[in-house]
Amino acid sequence: MSATTLSYRTRGWLRLSIEKQDTLLKMAVLSLAAILSFSCRLFSVLRFESVIHEFDPYFNYRTTKFLAEEGFYNFHNWFDDRAWYPLGRIIGGTIYPGLMVTSAAIYHVLNWLNITIDVRNVCVFLAPLFSSLTTLVTYHLAKELKGPGAGLVAAVMIAIVPGYISRSVAGSYDNEGIAIFCMLLTYYMWIKAVKTGTLFWSTMASLAYFYMVSSWGGYVFLINIIPLHVLTLMVTGRFSHRVYVAYSTLYVIGTILSMQISFVGFQPVSTSEHMGAFGVFGLCQIHAFVDYVRSRLSTSQFEVLFRAVISTVSLTGVLVLVVLTALGKIAPWTGRFYSLLDPSYAKNNIPIIASVSEHQPTAWSSFYFDLQMLVFMFPVGLYFCFTKLTDENIFIILYGVLSIYFAGVMVRLMLVLAPVMCILSGIAVSSLLSTYMKQIDEVKTDKKKAKFEGNYFMRSEIATLFVCMMSVFLVMYTLHCTWVTSEAYSSPSIVLSARGHDGSRIIFDDFREAYYWLRHNTPEDAKVMSWWDYGYQITAMANRTILVDNNTWNNTHISRVGQAMASTEDKAYQIMRELDVDYVLVIFGGLTGYSSDDINKFLWMVRIGGSTEKGAHIKEHDYYTPAGEFRVDKEGSPTLLNCLMYKMCYYRFGQVYTEGGKPPGYDRVRNVEIGNKDFELDVLEEAYTTEHWIVRIYKVKDLPNRGA
Amino acid sequence: MCNKNNSRYRLITKTHHEITSNRFRKFHGKDRVTSTADSLTIYIVNVNKNNMNSVKGILLLLFSFVVAFTLVECKKELILSERVQQLSDAGLKKPVLRFNSEKFRQYVKSTPRNYSVIVMFTALAPSRQCGICRQAHEEFQLVANSWRYSQGYSSKLFFALVDFDEGPDVFQQLRLNSAPVFMHFPAKGKPKKVDTLDIQRVGFAAENIARWVAERTDIQIRVFRPPNYSGLLALVVLLALVVGLLYLRKNNLDFLYNKTTWALGALAFTFAMTSGQMWNHIRGPPFLQKTQAGNIAYIHGSSQGQFIVETYIVAVLNAAVVLGMILMTEAANKRDDVRKRRIYAIIGLGLVAFFFSLSLSIFRSKAHGYPYSFLLK
């Protein structure tokens, strides 16, 4: 839109030609968008400090640090003995290395340029950096689809869209942060390849695809949507040599490259997710061959040949299918078939999927929350694409419709939807605005045309009104995005904050306090037992050996920890001796009201603890009251009130006044007075409790001296 | 007081559930052996002792008693193998055996047994109007069928059913005053408290019953739910209709290549998704709700939930805004006559402005603390 308005100014500003002005303006808008997208992700850094968020990012941070210090080959062969004591874990072959390699490369380049920056800061700011790169790629992608105006609008929109910000704020150092960039880059290269049909762009697309595979498991979406695009082009009769070259190159090079990632391995040739791509590759060859034969034969000859081949092939296919089904080799009518037809089948019938909060379906308010006006502009963009169908428009339509379906099924996939929402909305907004901006001007300048238009006297007024309204919408979009980012997506969850009575911000920094205490006050080889949620953080921040972490690859080991937590003190002592535990760490929210603490997770520990043979004596219903409730007050089950977890959380808590007008030992999460107040610990001693009691660390006592 | 509401979807426990539910299933799948063999022997010895004591001194009687006892023992043994045979025969025909009070006594109450019986006490007669019994019966049937046709089927475990109208005295004996009740009668010993399925907590879904059976009897049953063919049937009918339609119009297939059809389809799909129809499909919320004051609530009060009617409203609002935009675009095209285009433009502008602000205010009423609004409050 900027380009069109600009072209009406005949006299240059700064005496530049119109083209130069155009370029300058575009560059200015783009760089502003890139800076904006970087800076609006910094709320948490400004409010707290440059910290890494949550859990998984700590693991990524630790591996990046290792990679930066030890080099790629050591990283590839890394056997980690700090986690999963005494088993250890092979790290090199069980992760997507793209993220770590990227930040290690940035780190080395910067240091080579004598810009000293530490690995942590590279990690913290990597996601914002990549989101500014994403805005640039989005510009190019939308430019290929519609034009530079649409590109600019789309770039500005994606710079601040909350659906994407939610996964890429500073400190949220996770695969998704760079994966969206890789995805859009691959799409851009693919569109280029389809448009030009050159080997160069197809190879670039496969390289981009390789980068995507190396960084996120979501590459499966990509390797399915591109074949789908090719298939649609075939069905609509748009298949051409350009598409043939582009897809054949991408599939062959991309598949070979993707198999170089050791975590992916032979999956691209063996699993069903990749079979669609393979099938379309075959179809491509057949289609090209048929075209070739057709060009060599007369129409009638070809007709006969074509019919004969088609009927033979389909007949054999049906026969083989029938025979195989009769022999029981394949069973097409199973639950799996239904889950293909209807994704809610899996959700209703498989509790693993149903229980994850990220896997919940998306309510309309979430769509609105994450996308605001894009929800309305997206269909308009679709409409514009349909009015002028091209090869690349078909791609974006497919991408839009598919991703909106997946985002509806799963809240988490909003991340994949957000870019296409921005691109299509960019197309819509720029088309509408460029139409109506012209109309404001035209009435004044072009008398002849106005006459031809008849008595369309309100034309200019309507146009003005519309442009004003659109500007208001865009401003509201900006406000909305900023508000959402600031309120919902900028808390690091390693540092907690709360509002005091007078509205001031109170910071709870207990996690880091505890981890640093461990780092500085315990022996180097101390083993720390905690629930697995905190594993990554302890290894990364306290640098101590832990028993279980968020990778959760070994059920029995986690179960053993669960058993220790759920048992009485002396039974737990046996388990802790067996696992060489020196310190035990629990998270307790009863004093501050922090509700995701270990007592609230305790039932999972019991369930997991009881899930293996050694823990068969731990039964969930022992921890409930006779009425089937989970309570920590006097009515609570005695098994619960005497287990290790309860004792560690509530040790000495009975003497603390937490809230005015309540008895001592009042738990502010469960809102009850605790049931078992006066007890001493026999096999543990309190080693450290943080300022707000959120983290409590206990030392496991040595065996008593004989006769003592 | 802690500010944890910030991360709407990213609660700390999120990854937690992911893995733990996995464990949870495993937990219930595991066998938990409950041995009752020891208590049984003691029980019989006690009986013998008592009997001996009571007839001490009367040798003749003692003698005759011993003879009688052995006879009874023999007879019982006979009966046991016979009973098992009868039960297996019946079980092969019908996975769930129907017991009246006499049969119940004969097969379940009598000792010794070397088989477990899972009995559902229920009231299936239509006059009892027990809807829940019917559902429970279906689930129970499912478990029994899965057991009957499983690889490991043996005469170790039988499924039976006692209807209140056929054996009211059984209910009295066991002091049951509600239905349905699921009880496990172990091969040896008397049923304990845990041998009654806690329906309140566990429910009576077939999988849960199977899990409970596995806990009590050490026999794993994989519940096989016959897939619901109605969906498939509908699909086949639909496909047949489509194919038939195509065949009828085989000379005129242009409408397939008509992009307007596809565009309309894509737009409709988009509205369905953005208004949360998938959420409705998976969660099954109520259509609308009566508030405590007696009013009808069309809009759910929080952003966590939604009513079906609410999603329809939202879909209509979205569609209206989009329609407005499209009208404005059409108005700008230079093909139509001028007056029509002006009307288009004005209507479009009005639609966009009004419905955008309306949906904004609906969102505002759901997301508490949302500060922005446009035209409407």
PDB file of N, CA, C and O in Angstrom, chain B residues 44-56 58-74:
ATOM      1  N   ILE B  44     -11.431 -73.790  57.409  1.00  0.00           N
ATOM      2  CA  ILE B  44     -11.970 -75.153  57.407  1.00  0.00           C
ATOM      3  C   ILE B  44     -11.620 -75.875  58.684  1.00  0.00           C
ATOM      4  O   ILE B  44     -12.452 -76.529  59.307  1.00  0.00           O
ATOM      5  N   VAL B  45     -10.384 -75.718  59.123  1.00  0.00           N
ATOM      6  CA  VAL B  45      -9.968 -76.357  60.372  1.00  0.00           C
ATOM      7  C   VAL B  45     -10.858 -75.913  61.504  1.00  0.00           C
ATOM      8  O   VAL B  45     -11.333 -76.710  62.305  1.00  0.00           O
ATOM      9  N   ASN B  46     -11.164 -74.672  61.556  1.00  0.00           N
ATOM     10  CA  ASN B  46     -12.035 -74.159  62.609  1.00  0.00           C
ATOM     11  C   ASN B  46     -13.388 -74.831  62.580  1.00  0.00           C
ATOM     12  O   ASN B  46     -13.909 -75.233  63.599  1.00  0.00           O
ATOM     13  N   VAL B  47     -13.898 -74.955  61.402  1.00  0.00           N
ATOM     14  CA  VAL B  47     -15.206 -75.591  61.272  1.00  0.00           C
ATOM     15  C   VAL B  47     -15.143 -76.990  61.822  1.00  0.00           C
ATOM     16  O   VAL B  47     -15.961 -77.400  62.639  1.00  0.00           O
ATOM     17  N   ASN B  48     -14.109 -77.694  61.399  1.00  0.00           N
ATOM     18  CA  ASN B  48     -13.969 -79.058  61.876  1.00  0.00           C
ATOM     19  C   ASN B  48     -13.908 -79.124  63.385  1.00  0.00           C
ATOM     20  O   ASN B  48     -14.583 -79.914  64.014  1.00  0.00           O
ATOM     21  N   LYS B  49     -13.080 -78.246  63.943  1.00  0.00           N
ATOM     22  CA  LYS B  49     -12.912 -78.223  65.392  1.00  0.00           C
ATOM     23  C   LYS B  49     -14.252 -78.028  66.087  1.00  0.00           C
ATOM     24  O   LYS B  49     -14.626 -78.735  67.000  1.00  0.00           O
ATOM     25  N   ASN B  50     -14.959 -77.067  65.614  1.00  0.00           N
ATOM     26  CA  ASN B  50     -16.239 -76.767  66.248  1.00  0.00           C
ATOM     27  C   ASN B  50     -17.153 -77.983  66.216  1.00  0.00           C
ATOM     28  O   ASN B  50     -17.761 -78.353  67.213  1.00  0.00           O
ATOM     29  N   ASN B  51     -17.168 -78.552  65.031  1.00  0.00           N
ATOM     30  CA  ASN B  51     -18.049 -79.703  64.903  1.00  0.00           C
ATOM     31  C   ASN B  51     -17.644 -80.815  65.859  1.00  0.00           C
ATOM     32  O   ASN B  51     -18.470 -81.413  66.539  1.00  0.00           O
ATOM     33  N   MET B  52     -16.330 -81.046  65.880  1.00  0.00           N
ATOM     34  CA  MET B  52     -15.828 -82.093  66.768  1.00  0.00           C
ATOM     35  C   MET B  52     -16.221 -81.809  68.208  1.00  0.00           C
ATOM     36  O   MET B  52     -16.734 -82.668  68.926  1.00  0.00           O
ATOM     37  N   ASN B  53     -16.005 -80.563  68.604  1.00  0.00           N
ATOM     38  CA  ASN B  53     -16.308 -80.208  69.988  1.00  0.00           C
ATOM     39  C   ASN B  53     -17.762 -80.466  70.329  1.00  0.00           C
ATOM     40  O   ASN B  53     -18.113 -80.970  71.390  1.00  0.00           O
ATOM     41  N   SER B  54     -18.594 -80.107  69.406  1.00  0.00           N
ATOM     42  CA  SER B  54     -20.021 -80.160  69.704  1.00  0.00           C
ATOM     43  C   SER B  54     -20.518 -81.594  69.855  1.00  0.00           C
ATOM     44  O   SER B  54     -21.502 -81.856  70.536  1.00  0.00           O
ATOM     45  N   VAL B  55     -19.825 -82.541  69.239  1.00  0.00           N
ATOM     46  CA  VAL B  55     -20.321 -83.920  69.306  1.00  0.00           C
ATOM     47  C   VAL B  55     -19.417 -84.816  70.158  1.00  0.00           C
ATOM     48  O   VAL B  55     -19.507 -86.044  70.114  1.00  0.00           O
ATOM     49  N   LYS B  56     -18.523 -84.134  70.905  1.00  0.00           N
ATOM     50  CA  LYS B  56     -17.569 -84.903  71.716  1.00  0.00           C
ATOM     51  C   LYS B  56     -18.350 -85.739  72.730  1.00  0.00           C
ATOM     52  O   LYS B  56     -19.319 -85.273  73.315  1.00  0.00           O
ATOM     53  N   ILE B  58     -20.111 -88.369  72.301  1.00  0.00           N
ATOM     54  CA  ILE B  58     -21.096 -89.278  71.701  1.00  0.00           C
ATOM     55  C   ILE B  58     -20.422 -89.939  70.510  1.00  0.00           C
ATOM     56  O   ILE B  58     -20.404 -89.387  69.396  1.00  0.00           O
ATOM     57  N   LEU B  59     -19.820 -91.079  70.778  1.00  0.00           N
ATOM     58  CA  LEU B  59     -18.950 -91.671  69.771  1.00  0.00           C
ATOM     59  C   LEU B  59     -19.692 -92.028  68.492  1.00  0.00           C
ATOM     60  O   LEU B  59     -19.211 -91.780  67.395  1.00  0.00           O
ATOM     61  N   LEU B  60     -20.853 -92.589  68.741  1.00  0.00           N
ATOM     62  CA  LEU B  60     -21.619 -93.019  67.587  1.00  0.00           C
ATOM     63  C   LEU B  60     -21.890 -91.856  66.646  1.00  0.00           C
ATOM     64  O   LEU B  60     -21.677 -91.916  65.432  1.00  0.00           O
ATOM     65  N   LEU B  61     -22.361 -90.860  67.346  1.00  0.00           N
ATOM     66  CA  LEU B  61     -22.689 -89.667  66.556  1.00  0.00           C
ATOM     67  C   LEU B  61     -21.445 -89.142  65.839  1.00  0.00           C
ATOM     68  O   LEU B  61     -21.503 -88.749  64.678  1.00  0.00           O
ATOM     69  N   LEU B  62     -20.335 -89.174  66.641  1.00  0.00           N
ATOM     70  CA  LEU B  62     -19.084 -88.697  66.055  1.00  0.00           C
ATOM     71  C   LEU B  62     -18.754 -89.482  64.792  1.00  0.00           C
ATOM     72  O   LEU B  62     -18.437 -88.916  63.738  1.00  0.00           O
ATOM     73  N   PHE B  63     -18.862 -90.818  64.984  1.00  0.00           N
ATOM     74  CA  PHE B  63     -18.547 -91.681  63.859  1.00  0.00           C
ATOM     75  C   PHE B  63     -19.408 -91.355  62.643  1.00  0.00           C
ATOM     76  O   PHE B  63     -18.907 -91.119  61.543  1.00  0.00           O
ATOM     77  N   SER B  64     -20.701 -91.364  62.962  1.00  0.00           N
ATOM     78  CA  SER B  64     -21.614 -91.091  61.843  1.00  0.00           C
ATOM     79  C   SER B  64     -21.316 -89.726  61.208  1.00  0.00           C
ATOM     80  O   SER B  64     -21.366 -89.570  59.986  1.00  0.00           O
ATOM     81  N   PHE B  65     -20.956 -88.780  62.065  1.00  0.00           N
ATOM     82  CA  PHE B  65     -20.662 -87.439  61.521  1.00  0.00           C
ATOM     83  C   PHE B  65     -19.484 -87.486  60.567  1.00  0.00           C
ATOM     84  O   PHE B  65     -19.522 -86.914  59.480  1.00  0.00           O
ATOM     85  N   VAL B  66     -18.449 -88.217  61.043  1.00  0.00           N
ATOM     86  CA  VAL B  66     -17.243 -88.291  60.213  1.00  0.00           C
ATOM     87  C   VAL B  66     -17.578 -88.918  58.874  1.00  0.00           C
ATOM     88  O   VAL B  66     -17.181 -88.412  57.811  1.00  0.00           O
ATOM     89  N   VAL B  67     -18.369 -90.005  58.955  1.00  0.00           N
ATOM     90  CA  VAL B  67     -18.763 -90.656  57.710  1.00  0.00           C
ATOM     91  C   VAL B  67     -19.525 -89.672  56.821  1.00  0.00           C
ATOM     92  O   VAL B  67     -19.221 -89.487  55.639  1.00  0.00           O
ATOM     93  N   ALA B  68     -20.482 -89.046  57.463  1.00  0.00           N
ATOM     94  CA  ALA B  68     -21.307 -88.087  56.707  1.00  0.00           C
ATOM     95  C   ALA B  68     -20.432 -87.004  56.093  1.00  0.00           C
ATOM     96  O   ALA B  68     -20.595 -86.638  54.923  1.00  0.00           O
ATOM     97  N   PHE B  69     -19.493 -86.524  56.928  1.00  0.00           N
ATOM     98  CA  PHE B  69     -18.634 -85.428  56.468  1.00  0.00           C
ATOM     99  C   PHE B  69     -17.837 -85.835  55.237  1.00  0.00           C
ATOM    100  O   PHE B  69     -17.793 -85.124  54.238  1.00  0.00           O
ATOM    101  N   THR B  70     -17.230 -87.032  55.343  1.00  0.00           N
ATOM    102  CA  THR B  70     -16.464 -87.503  54.184  1.00  0.00           C
ATOM    103  C   THR B  70     -17.362 -87.646  52.976  1.00  0.00           C
ATOM    104  O   THR B  70     -16.985 -87.296  51.859  1.00  0.00           O
ATOM    105  N   LEU B  71     -18.560 -88.161  53.241  1.00  0.00           N
ATOM    106  CA  LEU B  71     -19.497 -88.318  52.133  1.00  0.00           C
ATOM    107  C   LEU B  71     -19.772 -86.968  51.486  1.00  0.00           C
ATOM    108  O   LEU B  71     -19.719 -86.817  50.262  1.00  0.00           O
ATOM    109  N   VAL B  72     -20.062 -86.048  52.376  1.00  0.00           N
ATOM    110  CA  VAL B  72     -20.350 -84.704  51.868  1.00  0.00           C
ATOM    111  C   VAL B  72     -19.168 -84.182  51.069  1.00  0.00           C
ATOM    112  O   VAL B  72     -19.328 -83.640  49.972  1.00  0.00           O
ATOM    113  N   GLU B  73     -17.968 -84.417  51.641  1.00  0.00           N
ATOM    114  CA  GLU B  73     -16.776 -83.962  50.944  1.00  0.00           C
ATOM    115  C   GLU B  73     -16.723 -84.551  49.540  1.00  0.00           C
ATOM    116  O   GLU B  73     -16.514 -83.844  48.563  1.00  0.00           O
ATOM    117  N   CYS B  74     -16.935 -85.889  49.478  1.00  0.00           N
ATOM    118  CA  CYS B  74     -16.901 -86.554  48.190  1.00  0.00           C
ATOM    119  C   CYS B  74     -17.916 -85.950  47.237  1.00  0.00           C
ATOM    120  O   CYS B  74     -17.629 -85.629  46.095  1.00  0.00           O
TER     121      CYS B  74
END
